[in-house]
PDB file with one MODEL, atoms N, CA, C and O in Angstrom:
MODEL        1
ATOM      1  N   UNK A   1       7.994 -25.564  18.314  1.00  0.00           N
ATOM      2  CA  UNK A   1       8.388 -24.187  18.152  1.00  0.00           C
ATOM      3  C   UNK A   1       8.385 -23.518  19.521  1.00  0.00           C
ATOM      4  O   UNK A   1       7.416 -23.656  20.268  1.00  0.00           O
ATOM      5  N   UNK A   2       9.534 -22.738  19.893  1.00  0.00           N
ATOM      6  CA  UNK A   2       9.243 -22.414  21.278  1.00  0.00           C
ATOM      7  C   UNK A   2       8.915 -20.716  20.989  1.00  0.00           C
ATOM      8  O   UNK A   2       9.334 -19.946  20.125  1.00  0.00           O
ATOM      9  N   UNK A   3       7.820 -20.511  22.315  1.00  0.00           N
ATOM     10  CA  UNK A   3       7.410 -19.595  22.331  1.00  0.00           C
ATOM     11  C   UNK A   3       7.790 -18.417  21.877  1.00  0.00           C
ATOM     12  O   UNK A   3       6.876 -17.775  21.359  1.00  0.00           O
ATOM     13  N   UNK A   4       9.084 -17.788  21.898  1.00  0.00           N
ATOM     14  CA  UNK A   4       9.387 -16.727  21.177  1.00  0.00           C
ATOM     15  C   UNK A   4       9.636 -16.511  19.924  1.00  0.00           C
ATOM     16  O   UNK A   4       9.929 -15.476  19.325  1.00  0.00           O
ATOM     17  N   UNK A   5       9.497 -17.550  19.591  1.00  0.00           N
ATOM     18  CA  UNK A   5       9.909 -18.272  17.874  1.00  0.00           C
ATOM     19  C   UNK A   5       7.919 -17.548  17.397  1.00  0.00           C
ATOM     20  O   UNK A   5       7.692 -16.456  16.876  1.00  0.00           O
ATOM     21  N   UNK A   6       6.804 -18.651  17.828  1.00  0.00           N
ATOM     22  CA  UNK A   6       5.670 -18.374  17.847  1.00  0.00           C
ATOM     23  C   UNK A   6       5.642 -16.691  17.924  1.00  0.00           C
ATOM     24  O   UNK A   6       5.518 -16.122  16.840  1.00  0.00           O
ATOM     25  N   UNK A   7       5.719 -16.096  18.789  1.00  0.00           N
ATOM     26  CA  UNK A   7       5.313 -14.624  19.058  1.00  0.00           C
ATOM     27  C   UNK A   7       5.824 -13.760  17.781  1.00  0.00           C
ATOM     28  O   UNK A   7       5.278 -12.788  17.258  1.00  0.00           O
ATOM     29  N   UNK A   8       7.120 -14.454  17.416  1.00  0.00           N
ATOM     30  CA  UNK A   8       7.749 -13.124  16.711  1.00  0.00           C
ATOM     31  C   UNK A   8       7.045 -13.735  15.012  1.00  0.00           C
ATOM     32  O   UNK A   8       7.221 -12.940  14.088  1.00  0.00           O
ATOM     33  N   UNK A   9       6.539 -14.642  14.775  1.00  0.00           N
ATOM     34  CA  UNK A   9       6.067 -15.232  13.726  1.00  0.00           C
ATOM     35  C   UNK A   9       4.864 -14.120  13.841  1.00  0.00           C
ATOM     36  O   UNK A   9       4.747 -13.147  13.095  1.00  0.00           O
ATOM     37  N   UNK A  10       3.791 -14.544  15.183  1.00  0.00           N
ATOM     38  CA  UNK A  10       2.601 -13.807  15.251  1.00  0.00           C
ATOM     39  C   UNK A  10       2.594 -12.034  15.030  1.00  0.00           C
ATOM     40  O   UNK A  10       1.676 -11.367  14.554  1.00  0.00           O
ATOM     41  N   UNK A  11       3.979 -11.528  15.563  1.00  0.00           N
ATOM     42  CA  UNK A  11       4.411 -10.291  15.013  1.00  0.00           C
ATOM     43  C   UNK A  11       4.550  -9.944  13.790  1.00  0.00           C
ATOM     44  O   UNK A  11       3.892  -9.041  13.272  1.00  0.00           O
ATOM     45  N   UNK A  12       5.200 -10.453  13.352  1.00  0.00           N
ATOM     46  CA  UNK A  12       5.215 -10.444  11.801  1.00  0.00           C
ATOM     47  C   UNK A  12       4.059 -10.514  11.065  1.00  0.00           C
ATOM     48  O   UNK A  12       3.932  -9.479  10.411  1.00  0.00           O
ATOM     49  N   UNK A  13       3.012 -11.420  10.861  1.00  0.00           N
ATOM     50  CA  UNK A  13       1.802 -11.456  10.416  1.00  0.00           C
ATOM     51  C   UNK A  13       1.367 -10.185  10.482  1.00  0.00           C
ATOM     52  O   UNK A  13       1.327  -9.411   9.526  1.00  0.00           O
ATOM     53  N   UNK A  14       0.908  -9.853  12.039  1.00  0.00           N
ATOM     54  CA  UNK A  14       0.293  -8.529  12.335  1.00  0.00           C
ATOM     55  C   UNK A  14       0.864  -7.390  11.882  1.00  0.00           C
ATOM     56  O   UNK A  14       0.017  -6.541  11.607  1.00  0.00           O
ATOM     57  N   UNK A  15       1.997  -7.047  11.699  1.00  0.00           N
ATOM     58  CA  UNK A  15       2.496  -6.262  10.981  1.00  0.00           C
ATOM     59  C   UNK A  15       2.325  -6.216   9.167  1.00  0.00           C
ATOM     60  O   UNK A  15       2.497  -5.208   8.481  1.00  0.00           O
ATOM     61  N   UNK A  16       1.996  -7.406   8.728  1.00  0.00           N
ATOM     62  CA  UNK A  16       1.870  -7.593   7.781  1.00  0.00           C
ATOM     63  C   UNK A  16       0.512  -7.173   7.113  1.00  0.00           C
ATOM     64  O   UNK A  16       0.290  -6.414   6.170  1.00  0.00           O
ATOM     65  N   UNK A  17      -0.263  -7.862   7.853  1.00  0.00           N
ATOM     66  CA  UNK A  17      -1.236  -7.418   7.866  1.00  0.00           C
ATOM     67  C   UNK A  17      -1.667  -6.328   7.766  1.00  0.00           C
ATOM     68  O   UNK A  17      -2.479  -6.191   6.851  1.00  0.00           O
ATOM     69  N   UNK A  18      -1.280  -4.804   8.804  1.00  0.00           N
ATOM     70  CA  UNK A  18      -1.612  -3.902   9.037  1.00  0.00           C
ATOM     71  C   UNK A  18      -1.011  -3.119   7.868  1.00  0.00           C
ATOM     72  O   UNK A  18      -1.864  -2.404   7.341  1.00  0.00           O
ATOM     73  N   UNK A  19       0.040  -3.046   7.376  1.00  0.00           N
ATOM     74  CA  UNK A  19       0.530  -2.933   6.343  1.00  0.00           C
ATOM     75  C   UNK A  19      -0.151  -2.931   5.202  1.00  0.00           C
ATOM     76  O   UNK A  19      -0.255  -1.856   4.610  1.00  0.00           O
ATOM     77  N   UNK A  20      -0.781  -4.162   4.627  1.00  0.00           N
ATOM     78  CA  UNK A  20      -1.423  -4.443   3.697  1.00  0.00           C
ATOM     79  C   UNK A  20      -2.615  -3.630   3.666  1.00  0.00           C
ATOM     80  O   UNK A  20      -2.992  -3.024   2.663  1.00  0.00           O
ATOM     81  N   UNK A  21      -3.358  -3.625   5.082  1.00  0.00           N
ATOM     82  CA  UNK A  21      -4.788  -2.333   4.841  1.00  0.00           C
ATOM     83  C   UNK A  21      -4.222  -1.161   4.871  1.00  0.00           C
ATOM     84  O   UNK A  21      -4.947  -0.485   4.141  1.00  0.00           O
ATOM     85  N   UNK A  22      -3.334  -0.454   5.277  1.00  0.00           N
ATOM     86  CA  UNK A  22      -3.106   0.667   5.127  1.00  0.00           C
ATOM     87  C   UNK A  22      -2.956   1.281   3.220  1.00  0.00           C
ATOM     88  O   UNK A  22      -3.299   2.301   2.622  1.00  0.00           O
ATOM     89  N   UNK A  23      -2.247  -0.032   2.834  1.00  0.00           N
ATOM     90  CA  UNK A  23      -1.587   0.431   1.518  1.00  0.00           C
ATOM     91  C   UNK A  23      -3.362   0.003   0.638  1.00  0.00           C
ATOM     92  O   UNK A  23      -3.719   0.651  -0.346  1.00  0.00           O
ATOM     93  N   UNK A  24      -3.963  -0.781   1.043  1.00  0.00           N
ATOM     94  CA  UNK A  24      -5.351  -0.595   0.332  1.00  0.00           C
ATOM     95  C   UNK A  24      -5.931   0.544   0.601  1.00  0.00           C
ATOM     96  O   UNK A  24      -6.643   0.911  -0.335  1.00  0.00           O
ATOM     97  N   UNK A  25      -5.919   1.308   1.562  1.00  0.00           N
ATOM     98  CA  UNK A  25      -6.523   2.146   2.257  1.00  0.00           C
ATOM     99  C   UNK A  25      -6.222   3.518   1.291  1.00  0.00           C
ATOM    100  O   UNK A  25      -7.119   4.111   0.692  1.00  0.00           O
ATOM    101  N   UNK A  26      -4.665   3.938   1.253  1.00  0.00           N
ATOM    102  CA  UNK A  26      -4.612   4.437   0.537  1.00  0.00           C
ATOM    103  C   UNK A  26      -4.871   4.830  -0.994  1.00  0.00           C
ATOM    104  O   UNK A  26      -5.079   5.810  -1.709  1.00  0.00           O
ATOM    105  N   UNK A  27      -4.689   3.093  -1.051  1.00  0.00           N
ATOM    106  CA  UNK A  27      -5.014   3.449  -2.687  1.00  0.00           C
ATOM    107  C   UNK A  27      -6.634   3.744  -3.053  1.00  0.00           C
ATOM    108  O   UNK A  27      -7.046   4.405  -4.007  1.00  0.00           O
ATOM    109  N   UNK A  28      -7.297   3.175  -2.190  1.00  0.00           N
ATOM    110  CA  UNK A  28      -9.265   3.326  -2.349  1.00  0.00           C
ATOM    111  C   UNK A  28      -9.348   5.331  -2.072  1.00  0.00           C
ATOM    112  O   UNK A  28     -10.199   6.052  -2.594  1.00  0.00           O
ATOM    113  N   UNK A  29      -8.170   5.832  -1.097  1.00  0.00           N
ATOM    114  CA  UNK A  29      -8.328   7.422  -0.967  1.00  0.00           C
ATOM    115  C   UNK A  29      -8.239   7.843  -2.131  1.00  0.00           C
ATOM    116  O   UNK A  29      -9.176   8.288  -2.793  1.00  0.00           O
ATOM    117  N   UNK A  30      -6.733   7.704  -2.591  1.00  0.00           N
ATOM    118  CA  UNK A  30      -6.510   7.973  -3.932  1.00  0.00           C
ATOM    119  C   UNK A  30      -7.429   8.081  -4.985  1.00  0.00           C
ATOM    120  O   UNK A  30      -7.525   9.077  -5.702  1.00  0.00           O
ATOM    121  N   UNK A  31      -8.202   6.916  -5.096  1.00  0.00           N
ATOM    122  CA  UNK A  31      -9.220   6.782  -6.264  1.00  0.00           C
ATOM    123  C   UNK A  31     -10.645   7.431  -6.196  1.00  0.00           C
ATOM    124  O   UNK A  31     -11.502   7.528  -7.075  1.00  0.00           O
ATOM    125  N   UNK A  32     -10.643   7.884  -4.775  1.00  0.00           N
ATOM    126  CA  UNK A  32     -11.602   8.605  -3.869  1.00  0.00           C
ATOM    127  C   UNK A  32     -11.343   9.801  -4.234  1.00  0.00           C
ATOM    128  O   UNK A  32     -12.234  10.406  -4.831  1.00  0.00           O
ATOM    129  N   UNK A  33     -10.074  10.463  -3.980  1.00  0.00           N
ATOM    130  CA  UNK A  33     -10.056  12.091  -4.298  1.00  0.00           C
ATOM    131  C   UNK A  33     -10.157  12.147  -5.567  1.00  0.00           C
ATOM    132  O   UNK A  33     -10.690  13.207  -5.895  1.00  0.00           O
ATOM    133  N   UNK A  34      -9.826  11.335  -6.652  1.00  0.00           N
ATOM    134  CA  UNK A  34      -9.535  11.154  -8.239  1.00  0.00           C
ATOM    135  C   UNK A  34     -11.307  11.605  -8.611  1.00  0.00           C
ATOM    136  O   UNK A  34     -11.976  12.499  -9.128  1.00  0.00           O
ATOM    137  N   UNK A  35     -11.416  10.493  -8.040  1.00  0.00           N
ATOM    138  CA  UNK A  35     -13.304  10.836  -8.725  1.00  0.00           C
ATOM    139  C   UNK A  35     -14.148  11.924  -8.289  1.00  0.00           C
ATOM    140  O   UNK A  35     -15.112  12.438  -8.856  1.00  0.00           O
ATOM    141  N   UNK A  36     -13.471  12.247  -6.894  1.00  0.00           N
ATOM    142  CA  UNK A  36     -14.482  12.932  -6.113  1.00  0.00           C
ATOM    143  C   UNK A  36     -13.779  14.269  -6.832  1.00  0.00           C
ATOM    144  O   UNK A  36     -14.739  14.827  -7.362  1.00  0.00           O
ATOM    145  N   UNK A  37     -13.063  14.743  -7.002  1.00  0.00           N
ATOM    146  CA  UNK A  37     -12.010  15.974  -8.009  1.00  0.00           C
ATOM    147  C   UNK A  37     -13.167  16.639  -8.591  1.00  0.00           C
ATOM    148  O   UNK A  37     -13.575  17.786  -8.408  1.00  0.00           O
ATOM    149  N   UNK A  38     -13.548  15.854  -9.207  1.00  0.00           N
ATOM    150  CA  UNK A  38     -14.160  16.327 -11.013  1.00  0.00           C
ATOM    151  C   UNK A  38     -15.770  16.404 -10.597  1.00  0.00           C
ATOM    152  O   UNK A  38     -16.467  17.102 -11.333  1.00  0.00           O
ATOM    153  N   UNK A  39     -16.355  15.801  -9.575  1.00  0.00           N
ATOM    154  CA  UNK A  39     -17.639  15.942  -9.157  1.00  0.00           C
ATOM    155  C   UNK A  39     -17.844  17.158  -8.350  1.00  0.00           C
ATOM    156  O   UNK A  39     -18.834  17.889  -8.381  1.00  0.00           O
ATOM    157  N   UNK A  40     -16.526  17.319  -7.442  1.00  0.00           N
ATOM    158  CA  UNK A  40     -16.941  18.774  -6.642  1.00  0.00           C
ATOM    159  C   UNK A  40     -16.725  20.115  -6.764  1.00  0.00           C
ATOM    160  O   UNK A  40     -17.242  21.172  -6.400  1.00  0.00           O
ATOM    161  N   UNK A  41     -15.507  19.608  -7.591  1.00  0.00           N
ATOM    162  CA  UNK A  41     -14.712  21.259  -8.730  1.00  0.00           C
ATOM    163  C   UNK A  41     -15.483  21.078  -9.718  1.00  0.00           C
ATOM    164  O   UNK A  41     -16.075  20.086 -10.144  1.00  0.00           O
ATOM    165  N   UNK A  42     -15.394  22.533 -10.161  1.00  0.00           N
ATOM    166  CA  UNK A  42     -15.751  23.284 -11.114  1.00  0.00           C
ATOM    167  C   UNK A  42     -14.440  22.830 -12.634  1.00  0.00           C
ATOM    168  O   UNK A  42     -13.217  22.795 -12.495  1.00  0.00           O
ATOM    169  N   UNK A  43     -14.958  22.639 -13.516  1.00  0.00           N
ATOM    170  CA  UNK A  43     -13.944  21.636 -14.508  1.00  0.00           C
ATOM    171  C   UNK A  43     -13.161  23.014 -15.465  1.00  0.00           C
ATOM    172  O   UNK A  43     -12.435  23.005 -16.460  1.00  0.00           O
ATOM    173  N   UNK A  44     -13.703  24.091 -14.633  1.00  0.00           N
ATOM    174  CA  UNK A  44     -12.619  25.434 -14.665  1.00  0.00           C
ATOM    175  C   UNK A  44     -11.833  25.667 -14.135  1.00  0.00           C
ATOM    176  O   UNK A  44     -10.985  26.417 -14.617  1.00  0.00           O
ATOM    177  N   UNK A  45     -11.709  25.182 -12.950  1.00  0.00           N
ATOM    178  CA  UNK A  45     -11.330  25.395 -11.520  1.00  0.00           C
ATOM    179  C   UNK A  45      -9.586  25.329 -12.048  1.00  0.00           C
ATOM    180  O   UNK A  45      -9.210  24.548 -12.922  1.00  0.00           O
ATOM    181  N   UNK A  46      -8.723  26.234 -11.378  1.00  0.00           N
ATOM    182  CA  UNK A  46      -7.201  25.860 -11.522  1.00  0.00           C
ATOM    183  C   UNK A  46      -6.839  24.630 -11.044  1.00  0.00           C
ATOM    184  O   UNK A  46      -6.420  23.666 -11.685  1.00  0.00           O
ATOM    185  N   UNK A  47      -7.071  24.759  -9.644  1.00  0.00           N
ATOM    186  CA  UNK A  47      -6.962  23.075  -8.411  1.00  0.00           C
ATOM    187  C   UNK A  47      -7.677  21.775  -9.329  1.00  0.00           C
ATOM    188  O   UNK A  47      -7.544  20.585  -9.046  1.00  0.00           O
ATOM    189  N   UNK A  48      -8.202  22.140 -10.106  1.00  0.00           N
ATOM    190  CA  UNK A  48      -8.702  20.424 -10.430  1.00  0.00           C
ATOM    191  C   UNK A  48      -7.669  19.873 -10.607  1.00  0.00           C
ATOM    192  O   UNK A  48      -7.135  19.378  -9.614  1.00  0.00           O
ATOM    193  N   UNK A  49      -6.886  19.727 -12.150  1.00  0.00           N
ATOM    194  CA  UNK A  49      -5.826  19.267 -12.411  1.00  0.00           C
ATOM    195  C   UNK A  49      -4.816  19.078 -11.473  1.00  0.00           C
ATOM    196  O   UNK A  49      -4.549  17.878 -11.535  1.00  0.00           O
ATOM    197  N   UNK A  50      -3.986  19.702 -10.491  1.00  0.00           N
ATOM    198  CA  UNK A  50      -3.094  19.244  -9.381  1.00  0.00           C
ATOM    199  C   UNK A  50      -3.546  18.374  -8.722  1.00  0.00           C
ATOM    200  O   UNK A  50      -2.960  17.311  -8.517  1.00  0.00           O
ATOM    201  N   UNK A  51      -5.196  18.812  -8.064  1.00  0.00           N
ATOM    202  CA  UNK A  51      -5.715  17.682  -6.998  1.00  0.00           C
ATOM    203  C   UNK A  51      -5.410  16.391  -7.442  1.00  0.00           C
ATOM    204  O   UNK A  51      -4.590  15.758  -6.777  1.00  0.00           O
ATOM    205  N   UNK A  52      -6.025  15.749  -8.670  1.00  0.00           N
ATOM    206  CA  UNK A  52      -6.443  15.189  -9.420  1.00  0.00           C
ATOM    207  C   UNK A  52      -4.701  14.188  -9.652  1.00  0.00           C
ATOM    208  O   UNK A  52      -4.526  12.981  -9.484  1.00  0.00           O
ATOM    209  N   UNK A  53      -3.692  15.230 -10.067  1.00  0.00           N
ATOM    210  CA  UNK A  53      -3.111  14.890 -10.432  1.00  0.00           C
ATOM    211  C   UNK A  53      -2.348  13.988  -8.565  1.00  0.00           C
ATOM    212  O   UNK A  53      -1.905  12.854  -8.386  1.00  0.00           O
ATOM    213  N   UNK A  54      -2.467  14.775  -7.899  1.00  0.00           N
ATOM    214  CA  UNK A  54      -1.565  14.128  -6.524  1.00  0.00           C
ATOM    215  C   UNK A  54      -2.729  12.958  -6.037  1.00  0.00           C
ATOM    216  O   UNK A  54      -2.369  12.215  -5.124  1.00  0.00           O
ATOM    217  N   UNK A  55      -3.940  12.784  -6.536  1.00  0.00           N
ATOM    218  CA  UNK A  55      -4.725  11.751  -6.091  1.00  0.00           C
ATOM    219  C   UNK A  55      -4.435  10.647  -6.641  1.00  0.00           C
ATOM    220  O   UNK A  55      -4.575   9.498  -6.223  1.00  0.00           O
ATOM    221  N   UNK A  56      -3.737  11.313  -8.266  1.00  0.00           N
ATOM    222  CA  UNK A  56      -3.132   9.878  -8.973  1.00  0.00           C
ATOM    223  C   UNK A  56      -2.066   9.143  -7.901  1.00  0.00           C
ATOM    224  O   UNK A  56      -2.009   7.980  -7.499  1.00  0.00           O
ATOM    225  N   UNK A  57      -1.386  10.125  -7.662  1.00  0.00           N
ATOM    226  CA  UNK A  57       0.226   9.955  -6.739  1.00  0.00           C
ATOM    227  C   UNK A  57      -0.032   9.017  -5.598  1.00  0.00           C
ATOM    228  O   UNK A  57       0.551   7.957  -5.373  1.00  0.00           O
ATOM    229  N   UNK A  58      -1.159   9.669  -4.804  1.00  0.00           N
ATOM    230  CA  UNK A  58      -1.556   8.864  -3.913  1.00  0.00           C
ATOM    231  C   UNK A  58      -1.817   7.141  -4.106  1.00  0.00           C
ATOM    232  O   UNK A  58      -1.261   6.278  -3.427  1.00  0.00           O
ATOM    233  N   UNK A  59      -2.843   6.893  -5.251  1.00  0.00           N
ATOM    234  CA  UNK A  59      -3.189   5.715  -5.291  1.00  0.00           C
ATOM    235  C   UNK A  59      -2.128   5.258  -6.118  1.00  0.00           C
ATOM    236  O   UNK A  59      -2.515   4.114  -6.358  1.00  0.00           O
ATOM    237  N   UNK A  60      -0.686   5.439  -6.911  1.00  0.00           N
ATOM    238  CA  UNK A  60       0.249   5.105  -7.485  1.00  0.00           C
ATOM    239  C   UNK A  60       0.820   4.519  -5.959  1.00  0.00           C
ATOM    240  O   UNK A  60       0.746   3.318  -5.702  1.00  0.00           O
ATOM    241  N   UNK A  61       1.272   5.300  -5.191  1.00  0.00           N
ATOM    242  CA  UNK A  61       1.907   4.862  -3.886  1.00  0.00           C
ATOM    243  C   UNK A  61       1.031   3.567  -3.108  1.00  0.00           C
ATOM    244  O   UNK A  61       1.547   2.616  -2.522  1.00  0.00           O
ATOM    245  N   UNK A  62      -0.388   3.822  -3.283  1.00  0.00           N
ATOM    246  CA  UNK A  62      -0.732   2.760  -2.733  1.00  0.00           C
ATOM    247  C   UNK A  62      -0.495   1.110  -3.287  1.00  0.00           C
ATOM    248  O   UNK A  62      -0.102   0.084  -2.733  1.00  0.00           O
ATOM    249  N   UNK A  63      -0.935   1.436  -4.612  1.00  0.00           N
ATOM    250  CA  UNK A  63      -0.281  -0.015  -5.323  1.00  0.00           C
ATOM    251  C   UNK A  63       1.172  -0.342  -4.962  1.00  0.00           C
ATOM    252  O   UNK A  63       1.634  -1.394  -4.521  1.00  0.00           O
ATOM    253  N   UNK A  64       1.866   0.983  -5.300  1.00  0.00           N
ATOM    254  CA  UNK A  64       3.246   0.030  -5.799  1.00  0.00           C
ATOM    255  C   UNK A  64       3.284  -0.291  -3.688  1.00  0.00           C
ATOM    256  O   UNK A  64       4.155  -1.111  -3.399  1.00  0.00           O
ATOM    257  N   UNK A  65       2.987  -0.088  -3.224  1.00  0.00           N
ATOM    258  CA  UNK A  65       2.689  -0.418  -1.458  1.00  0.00           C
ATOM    259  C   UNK A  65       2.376  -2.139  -1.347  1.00  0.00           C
ATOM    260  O   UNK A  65       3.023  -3.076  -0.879  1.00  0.00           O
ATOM    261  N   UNK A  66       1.166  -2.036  -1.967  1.00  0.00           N
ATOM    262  CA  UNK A  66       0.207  -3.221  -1.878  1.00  0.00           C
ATOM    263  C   UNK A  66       1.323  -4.471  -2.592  1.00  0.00           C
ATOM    264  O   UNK A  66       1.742  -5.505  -2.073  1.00  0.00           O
ATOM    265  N   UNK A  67       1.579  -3.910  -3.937  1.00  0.00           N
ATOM    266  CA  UNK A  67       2.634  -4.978  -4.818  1.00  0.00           C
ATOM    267  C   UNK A  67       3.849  -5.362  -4.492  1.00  0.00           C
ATOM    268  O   UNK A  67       4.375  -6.287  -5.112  1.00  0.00           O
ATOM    269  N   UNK A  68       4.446  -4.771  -3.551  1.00  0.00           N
ATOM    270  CA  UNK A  68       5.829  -4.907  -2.820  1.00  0.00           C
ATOM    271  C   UNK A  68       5.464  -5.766  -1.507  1.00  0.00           C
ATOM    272  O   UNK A  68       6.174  -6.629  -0.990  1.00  0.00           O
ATOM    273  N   UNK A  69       4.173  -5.324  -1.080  1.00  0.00           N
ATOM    274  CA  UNK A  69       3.871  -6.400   0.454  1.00  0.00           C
ATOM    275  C   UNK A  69       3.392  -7.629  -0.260  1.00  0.00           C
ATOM    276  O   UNK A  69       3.605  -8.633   0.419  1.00  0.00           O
ATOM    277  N   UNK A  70       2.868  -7.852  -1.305  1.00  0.00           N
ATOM    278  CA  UNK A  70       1.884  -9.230  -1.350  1.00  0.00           C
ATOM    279  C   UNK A  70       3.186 -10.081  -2.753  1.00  0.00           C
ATOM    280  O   UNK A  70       3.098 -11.180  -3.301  1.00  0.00           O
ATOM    281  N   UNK A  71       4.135  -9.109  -2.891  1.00  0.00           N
ATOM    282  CA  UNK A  71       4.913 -10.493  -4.281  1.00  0.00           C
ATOM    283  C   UNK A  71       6.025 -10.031  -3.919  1.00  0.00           C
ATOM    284  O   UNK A  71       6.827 -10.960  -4.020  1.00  0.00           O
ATOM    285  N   UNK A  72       6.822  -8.607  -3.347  1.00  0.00           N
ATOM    286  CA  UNK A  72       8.471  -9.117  -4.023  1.00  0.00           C
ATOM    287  C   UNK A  72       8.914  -9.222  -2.106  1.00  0.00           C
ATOM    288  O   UNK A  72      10.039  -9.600  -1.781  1.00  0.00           O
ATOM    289  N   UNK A  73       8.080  -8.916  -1.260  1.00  0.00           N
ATOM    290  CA  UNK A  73       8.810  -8.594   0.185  1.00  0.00           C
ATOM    291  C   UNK A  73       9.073 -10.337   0.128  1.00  0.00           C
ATOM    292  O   UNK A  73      10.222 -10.777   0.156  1.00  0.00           O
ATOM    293  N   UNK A  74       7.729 -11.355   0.035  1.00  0.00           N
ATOM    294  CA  UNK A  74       8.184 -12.998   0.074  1.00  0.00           C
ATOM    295  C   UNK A  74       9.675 -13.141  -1.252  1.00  0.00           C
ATOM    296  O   UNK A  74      10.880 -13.387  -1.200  1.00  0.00           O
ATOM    297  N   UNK A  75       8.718 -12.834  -2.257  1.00  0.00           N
ATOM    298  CA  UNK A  75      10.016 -13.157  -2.799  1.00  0.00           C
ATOM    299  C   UNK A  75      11.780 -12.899  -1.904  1.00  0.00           C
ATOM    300  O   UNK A  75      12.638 -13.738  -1.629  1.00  0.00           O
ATOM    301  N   UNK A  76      11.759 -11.810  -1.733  1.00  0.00           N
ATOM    302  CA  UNK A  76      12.850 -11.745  -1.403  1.00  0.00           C
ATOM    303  C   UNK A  76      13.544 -12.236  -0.099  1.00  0.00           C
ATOM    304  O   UNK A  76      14.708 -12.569   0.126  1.00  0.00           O
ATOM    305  N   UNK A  77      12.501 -12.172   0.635  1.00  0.00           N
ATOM    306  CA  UNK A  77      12.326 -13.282   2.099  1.00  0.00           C
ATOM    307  C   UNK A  77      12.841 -14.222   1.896  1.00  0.00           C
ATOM    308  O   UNK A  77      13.853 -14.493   2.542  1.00  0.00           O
ATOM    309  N   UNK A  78      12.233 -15.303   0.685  1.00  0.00           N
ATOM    310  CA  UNK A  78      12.622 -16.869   0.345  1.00  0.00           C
ATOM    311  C   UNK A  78      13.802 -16.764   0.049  1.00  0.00           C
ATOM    312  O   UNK A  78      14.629 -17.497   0.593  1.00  0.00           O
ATOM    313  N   UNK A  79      14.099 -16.007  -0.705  1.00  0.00           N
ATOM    314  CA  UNK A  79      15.542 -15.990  -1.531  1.00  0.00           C
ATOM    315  C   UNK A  79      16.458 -15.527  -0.425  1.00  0.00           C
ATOM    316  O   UNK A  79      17.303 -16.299   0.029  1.00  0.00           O
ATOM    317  N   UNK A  80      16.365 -14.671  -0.113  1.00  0.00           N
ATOM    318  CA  UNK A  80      17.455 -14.927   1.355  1.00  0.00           C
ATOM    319  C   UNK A  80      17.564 -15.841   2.479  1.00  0.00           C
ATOM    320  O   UNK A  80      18.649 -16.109   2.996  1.00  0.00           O
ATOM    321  N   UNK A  81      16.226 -16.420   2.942  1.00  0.00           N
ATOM    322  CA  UNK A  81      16.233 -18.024   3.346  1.00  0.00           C
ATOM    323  C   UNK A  81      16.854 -18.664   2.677  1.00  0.00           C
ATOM    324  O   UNK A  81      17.832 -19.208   3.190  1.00  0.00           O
ATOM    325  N   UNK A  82      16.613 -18.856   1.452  1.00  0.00           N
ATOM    326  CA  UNK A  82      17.548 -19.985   0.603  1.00  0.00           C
ATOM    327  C   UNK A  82      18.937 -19.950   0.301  1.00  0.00           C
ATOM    328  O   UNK A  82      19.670 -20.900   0.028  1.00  0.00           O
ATOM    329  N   UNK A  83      19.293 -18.369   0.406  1.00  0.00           N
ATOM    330  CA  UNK A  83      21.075 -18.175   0.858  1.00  0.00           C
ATOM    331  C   UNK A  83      21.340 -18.765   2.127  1.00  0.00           C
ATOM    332  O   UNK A  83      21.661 -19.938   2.322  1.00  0.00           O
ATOM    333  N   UNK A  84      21.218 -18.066   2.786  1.00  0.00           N
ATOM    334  CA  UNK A  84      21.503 -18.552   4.400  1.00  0.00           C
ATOM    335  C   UNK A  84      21.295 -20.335   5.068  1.00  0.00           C
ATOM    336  O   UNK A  84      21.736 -20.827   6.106  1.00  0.00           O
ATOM    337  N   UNK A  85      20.483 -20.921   4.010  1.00  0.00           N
ATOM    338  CA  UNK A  85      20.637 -22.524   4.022  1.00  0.00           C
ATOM    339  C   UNK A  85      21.903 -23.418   3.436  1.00  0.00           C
ATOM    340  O   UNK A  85      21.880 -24.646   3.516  1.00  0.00           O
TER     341      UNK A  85
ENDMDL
END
């Protein structure tokens, strides 16, 4: 494998990688503001419900994040390798 072949492989990983904690990252916030909502508001409070509700949003974004980097980005990787062969 010649070297730039190697690097841009090692790019990719790292990007991949970084990717992948971010979209965990988010989703652990998400589930973070979700719980933390209802412990620090008042369960009168107007803001609970919105917070609550965009903390869902948040950790919704983080999955469908996480599920697109770890099953359909290969999938679709292979499958266009396997055109182009």
């Amino acid at each position: 494998m010649s070297q730039l072949a190697t690097e841009n492989l090692s790019l990719k990983i790292w990007v991949r990688d970084r990717i992948l904690f971010l979209a965990l990252v988010i989703f652990f916030f998400g589930g973070a503001f979700y719980i933390g909502a209802g412990k620090f508001l008042d369960p009168q409070n107007e803001w609970l419900h919105p917070i609550k509700e965009f903390a869902l949003l948040l950790s919704l974004v983080g999955v469908v994040s996480l599920g697109y980097e770890l099953f359909l980005r290969e999938m679709t990787f292979r499958e266009y390798k396997d055109a182009l062969e």
